[in-house]
XYZ file of C-alpha atoms in Angstrom:
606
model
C -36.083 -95.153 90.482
C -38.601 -93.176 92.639
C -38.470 -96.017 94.909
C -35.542 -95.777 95.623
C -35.010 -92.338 96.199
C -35.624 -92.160 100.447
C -33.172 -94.606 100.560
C -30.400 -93.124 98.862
C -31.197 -89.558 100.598
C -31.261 -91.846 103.438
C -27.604 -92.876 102.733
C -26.199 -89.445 101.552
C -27.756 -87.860 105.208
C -25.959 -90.361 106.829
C -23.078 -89.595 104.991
C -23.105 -85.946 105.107
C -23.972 -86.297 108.905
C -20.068 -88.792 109.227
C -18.222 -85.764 107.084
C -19.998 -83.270 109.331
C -18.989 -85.471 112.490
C -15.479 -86.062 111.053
C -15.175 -82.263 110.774
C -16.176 -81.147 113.663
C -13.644 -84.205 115.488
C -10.955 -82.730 113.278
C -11.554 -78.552 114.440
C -11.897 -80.502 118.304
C -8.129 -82.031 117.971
C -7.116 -78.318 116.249
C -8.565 -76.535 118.858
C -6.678 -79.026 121.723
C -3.315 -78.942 119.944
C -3.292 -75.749 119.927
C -4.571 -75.369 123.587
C -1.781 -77.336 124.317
C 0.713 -75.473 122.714
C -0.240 -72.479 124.710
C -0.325 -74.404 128.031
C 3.134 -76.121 126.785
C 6.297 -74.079 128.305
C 8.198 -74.159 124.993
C 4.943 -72.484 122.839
C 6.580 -69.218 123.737
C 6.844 -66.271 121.504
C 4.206 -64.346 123.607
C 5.470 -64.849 126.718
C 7.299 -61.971 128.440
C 11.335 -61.876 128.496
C 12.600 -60.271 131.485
C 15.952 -58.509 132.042
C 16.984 -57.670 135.993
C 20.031 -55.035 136.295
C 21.593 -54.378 139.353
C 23.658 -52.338 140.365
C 26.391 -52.892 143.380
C 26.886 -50.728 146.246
C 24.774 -47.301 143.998
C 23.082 -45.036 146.255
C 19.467 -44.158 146.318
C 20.280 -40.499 144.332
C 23.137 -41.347 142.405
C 21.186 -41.757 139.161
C 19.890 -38.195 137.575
C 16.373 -39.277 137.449
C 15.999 -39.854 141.549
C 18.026 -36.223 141.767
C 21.532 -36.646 141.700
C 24.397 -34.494 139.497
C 26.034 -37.916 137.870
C 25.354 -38.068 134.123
C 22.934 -40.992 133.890
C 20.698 -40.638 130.496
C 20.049 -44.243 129.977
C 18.604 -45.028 133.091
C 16.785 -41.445 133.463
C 14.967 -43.049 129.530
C 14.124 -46.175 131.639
C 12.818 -43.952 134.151
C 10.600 -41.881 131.472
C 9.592 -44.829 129.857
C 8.646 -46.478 133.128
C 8.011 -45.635 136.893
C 10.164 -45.170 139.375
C 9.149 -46.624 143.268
C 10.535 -44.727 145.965
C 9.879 -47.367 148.933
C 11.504 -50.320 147.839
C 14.210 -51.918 150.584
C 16.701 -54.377 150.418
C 19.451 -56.184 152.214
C 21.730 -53.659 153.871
C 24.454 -56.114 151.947
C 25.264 -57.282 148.764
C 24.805 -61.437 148.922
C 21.570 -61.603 151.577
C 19.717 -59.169 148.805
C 20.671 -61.537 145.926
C 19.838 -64.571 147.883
C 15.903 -63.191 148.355
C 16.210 -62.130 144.586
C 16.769 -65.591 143.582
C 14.600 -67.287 145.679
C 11.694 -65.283 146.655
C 12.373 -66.176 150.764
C 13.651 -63.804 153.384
C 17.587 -64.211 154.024
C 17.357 -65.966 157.283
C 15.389 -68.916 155.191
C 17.050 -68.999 151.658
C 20.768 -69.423 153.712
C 22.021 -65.683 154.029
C 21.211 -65.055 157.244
C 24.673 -64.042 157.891
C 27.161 -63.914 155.005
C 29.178 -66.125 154.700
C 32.187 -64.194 155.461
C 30.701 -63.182 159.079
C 29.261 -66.193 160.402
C 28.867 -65.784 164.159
C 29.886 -68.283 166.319
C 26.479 -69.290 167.782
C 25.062 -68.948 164.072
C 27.522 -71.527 162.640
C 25.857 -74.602 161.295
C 22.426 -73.906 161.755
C 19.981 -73.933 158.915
C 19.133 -70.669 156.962
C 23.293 -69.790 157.831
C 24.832 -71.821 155.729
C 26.618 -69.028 153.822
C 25.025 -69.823 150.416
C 22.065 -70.174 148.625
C 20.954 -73.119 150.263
C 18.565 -75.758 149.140
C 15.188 -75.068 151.433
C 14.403 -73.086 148.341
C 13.398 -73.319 144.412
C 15.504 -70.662 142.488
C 14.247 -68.546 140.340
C 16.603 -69.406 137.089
C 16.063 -72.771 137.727
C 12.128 -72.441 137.998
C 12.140 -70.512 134.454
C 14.291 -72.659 132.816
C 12.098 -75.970 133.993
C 9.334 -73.603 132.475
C 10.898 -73.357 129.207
C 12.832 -69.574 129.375
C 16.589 -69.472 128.638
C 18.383 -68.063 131.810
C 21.310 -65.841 131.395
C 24.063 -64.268 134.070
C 26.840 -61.796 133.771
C 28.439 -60.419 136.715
C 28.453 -60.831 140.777
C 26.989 -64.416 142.023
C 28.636 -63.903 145.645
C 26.049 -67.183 146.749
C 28.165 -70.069 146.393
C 31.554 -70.818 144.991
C 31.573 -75.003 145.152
C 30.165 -76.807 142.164
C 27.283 -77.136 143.784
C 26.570 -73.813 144.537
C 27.806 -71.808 141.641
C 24.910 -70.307 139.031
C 24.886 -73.211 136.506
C 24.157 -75.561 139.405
C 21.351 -73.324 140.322
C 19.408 -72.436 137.132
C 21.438 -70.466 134.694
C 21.863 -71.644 130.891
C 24.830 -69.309 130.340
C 26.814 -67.430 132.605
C 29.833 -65.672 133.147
C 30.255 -65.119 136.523
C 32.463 -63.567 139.093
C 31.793 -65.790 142.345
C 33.218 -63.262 144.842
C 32.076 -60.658 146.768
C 34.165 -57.989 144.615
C 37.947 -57.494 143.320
C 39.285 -55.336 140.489
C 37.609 -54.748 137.658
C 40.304 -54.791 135.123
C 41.862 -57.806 136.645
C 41.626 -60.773 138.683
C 42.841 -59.018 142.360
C 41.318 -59.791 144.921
C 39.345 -57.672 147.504
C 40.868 -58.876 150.530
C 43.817 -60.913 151.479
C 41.535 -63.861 151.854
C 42.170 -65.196 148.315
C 45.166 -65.084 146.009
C 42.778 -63.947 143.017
C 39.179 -64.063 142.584
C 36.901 -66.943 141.059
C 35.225 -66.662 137.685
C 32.638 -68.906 136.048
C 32.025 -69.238 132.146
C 28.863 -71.235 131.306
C 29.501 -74.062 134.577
C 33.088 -74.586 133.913
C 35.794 -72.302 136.165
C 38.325 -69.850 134.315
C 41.602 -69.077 135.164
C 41.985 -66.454 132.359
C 39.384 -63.390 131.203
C 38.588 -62.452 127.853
C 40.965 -60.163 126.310
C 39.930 -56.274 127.385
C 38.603 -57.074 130.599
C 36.645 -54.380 132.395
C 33.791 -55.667 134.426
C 31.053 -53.407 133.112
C 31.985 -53.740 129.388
C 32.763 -57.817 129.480
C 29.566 -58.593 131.766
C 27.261 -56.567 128.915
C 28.959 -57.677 126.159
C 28.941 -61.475 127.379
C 24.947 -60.951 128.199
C 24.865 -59.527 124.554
C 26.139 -62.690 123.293
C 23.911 -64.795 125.376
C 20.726 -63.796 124.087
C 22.075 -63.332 120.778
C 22.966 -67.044 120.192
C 19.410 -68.230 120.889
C 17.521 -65.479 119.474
C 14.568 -66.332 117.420
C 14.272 -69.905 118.557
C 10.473 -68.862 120.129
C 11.901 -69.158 123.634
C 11.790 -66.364 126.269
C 14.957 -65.337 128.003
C 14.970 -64.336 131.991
C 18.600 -62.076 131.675
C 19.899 -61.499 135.454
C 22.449 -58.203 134.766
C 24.452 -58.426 138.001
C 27.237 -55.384 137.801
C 30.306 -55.536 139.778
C 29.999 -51.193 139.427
C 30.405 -49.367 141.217
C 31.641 -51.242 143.966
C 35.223 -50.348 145.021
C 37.735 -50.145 143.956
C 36.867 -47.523 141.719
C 38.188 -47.848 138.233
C 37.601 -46.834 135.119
C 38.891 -46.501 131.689
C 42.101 -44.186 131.690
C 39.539 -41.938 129.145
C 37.592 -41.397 131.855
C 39.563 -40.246 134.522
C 38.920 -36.498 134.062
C 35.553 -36.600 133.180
C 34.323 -35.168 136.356
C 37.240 -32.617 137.173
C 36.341 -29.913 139.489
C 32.766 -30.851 139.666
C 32.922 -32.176 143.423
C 34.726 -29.219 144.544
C 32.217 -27.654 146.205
C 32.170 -29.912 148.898
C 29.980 -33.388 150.522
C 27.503 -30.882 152.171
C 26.965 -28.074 149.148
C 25.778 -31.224 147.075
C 23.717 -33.129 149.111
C 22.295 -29.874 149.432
C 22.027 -29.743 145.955
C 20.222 -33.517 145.735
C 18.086 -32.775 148.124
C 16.464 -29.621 146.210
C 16.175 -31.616 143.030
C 14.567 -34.397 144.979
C 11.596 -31.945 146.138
C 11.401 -30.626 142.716
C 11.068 -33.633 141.335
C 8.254 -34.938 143.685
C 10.889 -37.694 145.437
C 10.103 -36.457 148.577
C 7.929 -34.676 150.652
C 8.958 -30.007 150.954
C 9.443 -30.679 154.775
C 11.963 -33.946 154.024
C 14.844 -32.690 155.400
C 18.983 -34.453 155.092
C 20.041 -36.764 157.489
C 21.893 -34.867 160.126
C 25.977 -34.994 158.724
C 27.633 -38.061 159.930
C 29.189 -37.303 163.168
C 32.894 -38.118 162.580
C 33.021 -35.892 159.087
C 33.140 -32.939 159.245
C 32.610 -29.269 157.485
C 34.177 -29.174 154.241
C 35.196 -26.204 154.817
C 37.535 -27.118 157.823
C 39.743 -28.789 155.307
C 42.652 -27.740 153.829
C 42.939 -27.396 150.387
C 45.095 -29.859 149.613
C 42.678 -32.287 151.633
C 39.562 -31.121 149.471
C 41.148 -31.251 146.158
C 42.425 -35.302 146.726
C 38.920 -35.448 148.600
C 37.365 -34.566 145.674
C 38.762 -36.997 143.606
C 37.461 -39.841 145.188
C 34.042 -38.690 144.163
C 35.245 -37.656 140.877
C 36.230 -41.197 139.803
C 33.164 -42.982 141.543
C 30.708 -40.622 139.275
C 32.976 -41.654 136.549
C 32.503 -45.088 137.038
C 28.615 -44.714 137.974
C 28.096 -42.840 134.297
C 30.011 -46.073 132.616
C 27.840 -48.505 133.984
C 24.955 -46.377 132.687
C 26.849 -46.341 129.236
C 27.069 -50.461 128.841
C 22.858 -50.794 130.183
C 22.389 -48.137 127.553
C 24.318 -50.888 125.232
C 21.864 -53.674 126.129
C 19.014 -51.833 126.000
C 20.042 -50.926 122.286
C 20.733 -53.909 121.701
C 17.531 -55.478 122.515
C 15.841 -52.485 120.341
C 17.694 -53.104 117.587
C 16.816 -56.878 117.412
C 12.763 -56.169 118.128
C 12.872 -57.908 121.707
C 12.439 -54.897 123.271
C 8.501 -54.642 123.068
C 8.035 -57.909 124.941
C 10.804 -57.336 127.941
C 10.252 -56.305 131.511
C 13.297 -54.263 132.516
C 14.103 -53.753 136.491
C 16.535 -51.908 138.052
C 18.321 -51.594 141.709
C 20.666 -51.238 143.564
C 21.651 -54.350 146.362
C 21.990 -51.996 148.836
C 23.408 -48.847 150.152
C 26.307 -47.247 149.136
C 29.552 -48.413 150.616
C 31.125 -46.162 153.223
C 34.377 -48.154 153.976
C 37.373 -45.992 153.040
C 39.521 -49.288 153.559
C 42.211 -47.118 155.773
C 42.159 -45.579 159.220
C 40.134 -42.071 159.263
C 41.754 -41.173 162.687
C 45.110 -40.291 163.766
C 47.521 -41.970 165.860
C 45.972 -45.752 164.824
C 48.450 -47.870 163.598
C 47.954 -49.306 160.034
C 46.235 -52.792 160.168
C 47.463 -56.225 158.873
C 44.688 -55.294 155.973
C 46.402 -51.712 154.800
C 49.137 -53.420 154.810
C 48.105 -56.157 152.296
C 46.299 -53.617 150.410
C 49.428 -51.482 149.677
C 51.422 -54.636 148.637
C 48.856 -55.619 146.217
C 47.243 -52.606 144.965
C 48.432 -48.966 143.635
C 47.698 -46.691 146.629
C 49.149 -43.291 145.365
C 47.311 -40.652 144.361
C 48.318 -40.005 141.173
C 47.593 -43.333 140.547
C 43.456 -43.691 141.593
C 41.209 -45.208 138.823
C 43.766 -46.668 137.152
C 44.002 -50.614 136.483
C 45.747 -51.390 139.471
C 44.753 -48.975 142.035
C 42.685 -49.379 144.940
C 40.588 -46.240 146.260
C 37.130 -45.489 147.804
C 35.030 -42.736 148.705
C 34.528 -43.279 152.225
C 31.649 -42.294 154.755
C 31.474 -38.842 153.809
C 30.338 -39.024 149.923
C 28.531 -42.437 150.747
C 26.059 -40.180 152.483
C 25.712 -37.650 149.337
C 25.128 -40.768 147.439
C 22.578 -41.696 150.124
C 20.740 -38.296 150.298
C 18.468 -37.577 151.961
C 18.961 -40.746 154.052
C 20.722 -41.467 157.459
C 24.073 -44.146 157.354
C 24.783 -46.214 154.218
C 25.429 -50.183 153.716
C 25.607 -52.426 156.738
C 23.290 -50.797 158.506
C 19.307 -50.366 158.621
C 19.179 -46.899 158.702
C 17.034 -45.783 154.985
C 20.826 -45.131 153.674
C 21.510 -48.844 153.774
C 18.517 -50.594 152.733
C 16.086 -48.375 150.543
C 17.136 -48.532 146.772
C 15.685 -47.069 143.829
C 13.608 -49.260 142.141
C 12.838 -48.503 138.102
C 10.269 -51.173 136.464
C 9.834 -50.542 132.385
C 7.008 -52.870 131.227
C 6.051 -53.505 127.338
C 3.244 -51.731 127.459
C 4.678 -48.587 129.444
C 2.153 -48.287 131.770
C 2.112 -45.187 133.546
C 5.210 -44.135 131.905
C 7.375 -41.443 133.764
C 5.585 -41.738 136.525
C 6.647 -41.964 140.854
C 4.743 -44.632 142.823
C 5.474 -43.778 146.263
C 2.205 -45.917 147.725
C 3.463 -49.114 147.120
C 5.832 -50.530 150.056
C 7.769 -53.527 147.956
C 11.076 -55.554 148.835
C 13.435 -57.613 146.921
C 11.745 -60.952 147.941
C 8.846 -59.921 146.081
C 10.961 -60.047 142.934
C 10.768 -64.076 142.248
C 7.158 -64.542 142.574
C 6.154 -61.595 140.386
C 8.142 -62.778 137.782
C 7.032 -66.042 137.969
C 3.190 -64.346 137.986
C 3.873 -62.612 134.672
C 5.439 -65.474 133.194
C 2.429 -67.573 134.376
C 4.288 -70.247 136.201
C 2.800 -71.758 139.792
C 5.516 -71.201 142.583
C 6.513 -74.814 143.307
C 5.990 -76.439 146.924
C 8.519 -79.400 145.466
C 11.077 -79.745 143.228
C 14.334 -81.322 142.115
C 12.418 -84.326 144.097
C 12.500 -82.524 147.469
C 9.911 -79.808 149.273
C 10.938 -76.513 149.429
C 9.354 -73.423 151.484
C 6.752 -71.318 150.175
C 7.799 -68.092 148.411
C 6.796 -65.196 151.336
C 6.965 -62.249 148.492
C 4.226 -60.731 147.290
C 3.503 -60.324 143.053
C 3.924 -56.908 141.881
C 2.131 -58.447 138.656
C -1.461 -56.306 139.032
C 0.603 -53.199 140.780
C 2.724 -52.911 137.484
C -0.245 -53.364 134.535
C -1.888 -50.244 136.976
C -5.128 -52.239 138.408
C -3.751 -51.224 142.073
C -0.826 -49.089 143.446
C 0.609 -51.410 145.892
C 0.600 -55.312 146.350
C 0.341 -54.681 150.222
C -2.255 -52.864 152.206
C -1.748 -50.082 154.910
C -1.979 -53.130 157.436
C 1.074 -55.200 156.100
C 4.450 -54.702 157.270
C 8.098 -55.376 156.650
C 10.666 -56.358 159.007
C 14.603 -56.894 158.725
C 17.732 -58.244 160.660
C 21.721 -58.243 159.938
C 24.615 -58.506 162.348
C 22.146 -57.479 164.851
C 21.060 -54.698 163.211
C 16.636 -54.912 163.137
C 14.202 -53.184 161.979
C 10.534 -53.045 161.076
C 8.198 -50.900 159.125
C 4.102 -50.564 158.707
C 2.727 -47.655 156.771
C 5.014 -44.144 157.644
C 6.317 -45.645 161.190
C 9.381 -47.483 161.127
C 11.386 -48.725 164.394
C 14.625 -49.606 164.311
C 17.552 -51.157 166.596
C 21.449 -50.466 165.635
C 24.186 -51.113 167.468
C 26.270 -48.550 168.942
C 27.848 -46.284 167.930
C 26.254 -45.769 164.667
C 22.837 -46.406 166.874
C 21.974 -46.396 170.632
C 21.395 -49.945 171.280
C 18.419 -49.383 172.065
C 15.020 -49.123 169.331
C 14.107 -46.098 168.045
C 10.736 -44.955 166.290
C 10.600 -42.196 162.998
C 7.941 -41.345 161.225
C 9.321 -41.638 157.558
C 6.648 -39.510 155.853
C 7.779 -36.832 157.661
C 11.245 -37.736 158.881
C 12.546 -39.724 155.760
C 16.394 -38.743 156.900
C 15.491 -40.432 160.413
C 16.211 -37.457 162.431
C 13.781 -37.461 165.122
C 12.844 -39.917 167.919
C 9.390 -40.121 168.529
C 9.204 -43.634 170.475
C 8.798 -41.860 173.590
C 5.762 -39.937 172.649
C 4.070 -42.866 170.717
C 4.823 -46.258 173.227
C 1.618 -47.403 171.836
C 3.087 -47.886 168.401
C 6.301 -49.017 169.663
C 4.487 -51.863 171.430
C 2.655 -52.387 168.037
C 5.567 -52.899 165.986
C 7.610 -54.727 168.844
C 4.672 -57.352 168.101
C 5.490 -57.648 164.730
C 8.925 -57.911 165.371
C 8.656 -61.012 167.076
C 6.272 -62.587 164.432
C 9.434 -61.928 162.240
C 11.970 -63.538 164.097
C 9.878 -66.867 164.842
C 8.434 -67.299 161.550
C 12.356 -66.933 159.443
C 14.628 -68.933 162.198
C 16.196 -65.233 163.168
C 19.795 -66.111 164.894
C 21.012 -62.938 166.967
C 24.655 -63.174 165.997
C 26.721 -63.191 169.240
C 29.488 -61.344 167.509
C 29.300 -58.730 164.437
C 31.086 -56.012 162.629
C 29.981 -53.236 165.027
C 32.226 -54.790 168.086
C 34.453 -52.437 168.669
C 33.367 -50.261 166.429
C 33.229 -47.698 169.078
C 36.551 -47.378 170.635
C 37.968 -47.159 166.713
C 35.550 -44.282 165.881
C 35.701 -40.752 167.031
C 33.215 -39.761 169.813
C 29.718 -38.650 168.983
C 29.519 -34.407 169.400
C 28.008 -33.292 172.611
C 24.262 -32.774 173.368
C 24.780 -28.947 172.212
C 25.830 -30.059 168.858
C 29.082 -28.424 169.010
C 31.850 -29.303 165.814
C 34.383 -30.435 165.586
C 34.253 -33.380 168.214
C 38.304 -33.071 168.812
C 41.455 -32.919 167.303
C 42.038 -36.576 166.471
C 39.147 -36.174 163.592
C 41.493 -36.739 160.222
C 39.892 -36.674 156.563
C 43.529 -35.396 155.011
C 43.171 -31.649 157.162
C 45.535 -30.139 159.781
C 47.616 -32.869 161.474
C 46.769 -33.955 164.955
C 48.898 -31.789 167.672
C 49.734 -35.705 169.110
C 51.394 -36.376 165.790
């Protein structure tokens, strides 16, 4: 027996040595199946859910939380609960700012160069024009959902309407989708006599009726409700794009809400800009010496106006904060929702606006100009009266003069690149609330940046190819590192920013931004404002700084050769002039003549 014994501990090492080898093989092939799992797009209950809101044609101090007087206590919580960026730009229009959203690429590149509604005729055909979201580029739906997320739209596409083009073709899981560039919001009227009725989407297929209760704010939530709801708790992350129709005109609302802003406009556009601007300072939105934009030329004094005039004046504004404190209502709604079903604590929520607010009163402001071919159409199809505005069927807007109260402190409003057209405010909540309640006004950020920062958090590689074809580069930068608070801007003082729509350009570095519009709303010429100082572009300094001029000029240029920039040979401002009163004189003298109408003293001539 003791003979034998070195053998058989010979025999049980060996053993012991196979189970200890088998084990350790075994934890090897745990540890790499679970590795994989990680790595593997559909392993993903950690990975972050995002939900992007925007908001159509909302000015930059609409919302309470950037200074304004509209009731707005959802989005002031996101605010609190997040941070709120004050130098974030986008398109000065709606579909050019949604194609960089969904595609990380500057306009020109991702096929909104011009929209497709304005092509120019020297524009037509070329590549980067093609009026929709074209396919030089990998969108961002369609990136997530190759990555395993569950994409989700309610609201405005306005990128596409062929099968081709529309958001299922381009990413999206769900949608329900109005393909147009606006209409009613209780209804299916159109905006303009282009189209009998406007186009809706529901998950790919196209509708011809909408759900029962239709009002664009309330459906679109509601549908995005449902959406995440039917795939909740399968493991998967959900990218949610929240694309309100509000509060573009018309503005509508609910016949409940019709008087819930009597009287408060009364005091007139310049007594509450006045008012927005003084919150602004005392909120730390902008600098003590920021002073308002000077008043748009052709509006004038409120106090000039008759009574009558201010009181249906008034109104307009009355309905439009109506409307503005609705849409807050329904993302209250998702944002409940999403706390109420624990998703909350692992969402990203953004918020913007696509651009300025919209200044187009859709009828002649001076007197003596026959009604167009348009007015004409819109009185046929829409309720014009004034006892009528708000209601389902009516069609009013607020016009230049409270487009610049929503725009306060800023110079113009949408369609141009004056600050009142293409800065937004920007609100990012992330899980962990980092730096909660606080104003980043260091970081200079536009909506191209969007796509790749998502796709950083999600930690997803921008694709060079896909659907078996290359595609450009994404040129945005990640706001991944400036949101968990390891740096307050993703650009440096060096980097710059440069823009161009119906021949409106534009280009900013640091505090200096220079900037060519078309008369009459500009001088045709470029003209240089120190925005630190100046943020209501008041003051022409290119004269006294040519150095800088020349600087930016530079940059310019590197802009239009490096995204295919087409000049348009024809835009929206043609003409624009001779339909317009003229500008005051030099000594800033008011009114600039009798012709001036807003609903005050007729015209002698009449």
């Amino acid at each position: 027996m003791n003979i034998m014994l070195p053998f058989i501990n010979q025999k049980i090492g060996r053993i012991r040595w196979r189970i200890s080898k088998l084990d350790s093989m075994l934890a090897l092939l745990t540890m790499l199946c679970i590795l994989a799992l990680l790595g593997n797009p559909l392993f993903a209950q950690e990975r972050p859910n995002f939900l992007v809101i925007v908001a159509d044609d909302m000015g930059y101090s609409d919302m309470g939380m950037f200074g304004g007087e509209i009731s707005t206590p959802n989005l002031d919580a996101l605010a609190q609960q997040g941070v709120r960026y004050t130098n974030y730009y986008v398109a000065p229009t709606c579909s050019p700012t949604r194609a960089m959203l969904m595609s990380g690429m500057d306009n020109h590149l991702a096929g909104m160069g011009n929209m497709y509604e304005r092509i120019a005729p020297n524009q037509e055909g070329q590549p980067g024009y093609e009026g929709v979201l074209n396919h030089q580029i990998a969108p961002l739906p369609a990136i997530l959902k190759a990555n395993g997320y569950h994409t989700y739209m309610a609201g405005k596409w306005h990128l596409g309407k062929s099968p081709e083009h529309i958001p299922a073709a381009r990413g999206f899981e769900r949608d329900f989708t109005l393909l147009d560039a606006a209409g009613a919001h209780f209804s299916r009227k159109p905006y303009d006599d282009a189209n009998d009725e406007t186009q809706f989407t529901a998950d790919g297929k196209y509708i011809d009726k909408l759900p029962k209760g239709y009002y664009s704010s309330k459906t679109f939530t509601d549908k995005m409700i449902e959406f995440i709801e039917s795939n909740r708790g399968d493991g998967k992350p959900f990218f949610a794009y929240m694309a309100h129709q509000a509060p573009h005109d018309p503005l509508q609302v609910p016949d409940d809400w019709l008087r819930k802003y009597k009287g408060r406009y009364d005091a007139g556009w310049d007594k509450i800009r006045e008012q927005r601007l003084a919150r602004m300072k005392e909120m730390n939105l902008i600098p003590e010496i920021a002073e308002n934009a000077h008043r748009i030329w052709y509006v004038p004094d409120w106090d000039e106006l008759t009574g009558m005039a201010q009181v249906t004046l008034a109104r307009k504004m009355e309905i439009y904060a109506a409307m503005v404190e609705y849409l807050d209502m329904e993302i209250g709604k998702l944002v409940d929702y999403l706390r109420d079903t624990d998703q909350l604590d692992n969402t990203y929520i953004i918020f913007f606006s696509d651009n300025g607010p919209e200044s187009n009163d859709k009828v002649s402001n001076v007197k003596g100009k026959k009604a167009s071919a348009f007015a004409n159409w819109l009185a046929k199809t829409y309720d014009t009266d004034f006892a009528s505005w708000g209601r389902k069927g009516s069609f009013v807007a607020y016009g230049p003069p409270w487009a610049q109260v929503s725009a306060t402190p800023f110079w113009m409003f949408k369609g141009t690149m004056n600050e009142g057209g293409i800065r937004s405010p920007l609100v990012i909540v992330d899980p962990k609330h980092t730096n909660a309640g606080s104003i980043n006004h260091h970081a200079l950020l536009h909506v191209k940046d969007l796509a790749p920062t998502l796709l950083d958090l999600a930690n997803i590689e921008p694709p060079r190819q896909f659907n078996g074809h290359d595609v450009l580069p994404m040129q945005g930068a990640s706001w991944a590192d400036m949101i968990g608070g390891k740096t307050p801007s993703p650009r440096t003082e060096d980097d710059w920013l440069a823009f161009e729509f119906w021949h409106c350009m534009t280009v900013r570095k640091g505090d200096w931004k220079l900037t060519w519009m078309p008369k009459p709303v500009g001088k045709d010429d470029w003209r240089l404002v120190n925005l630190a100082r100046d943020p209501g572009e008041r003051h022409d300094l290119s004269a006294e700084n040519p150095g800088k001029v020349k600087e930016l000029l530079a940059h310019w240029e590197s802009y239009v050769a490096e995204n295919n920039v087409i000049l348009p040979n024809r835009t929206q401002y043609d003409g624009l002039e001779e339909k317009l009163p003229p500008r005051p004189p030099v000594d800033g003298s008011w009114p600039p003549g009798p012709e001036l109408n807003y609903g005050g003293e007729e015209s002698e001539d009449d």
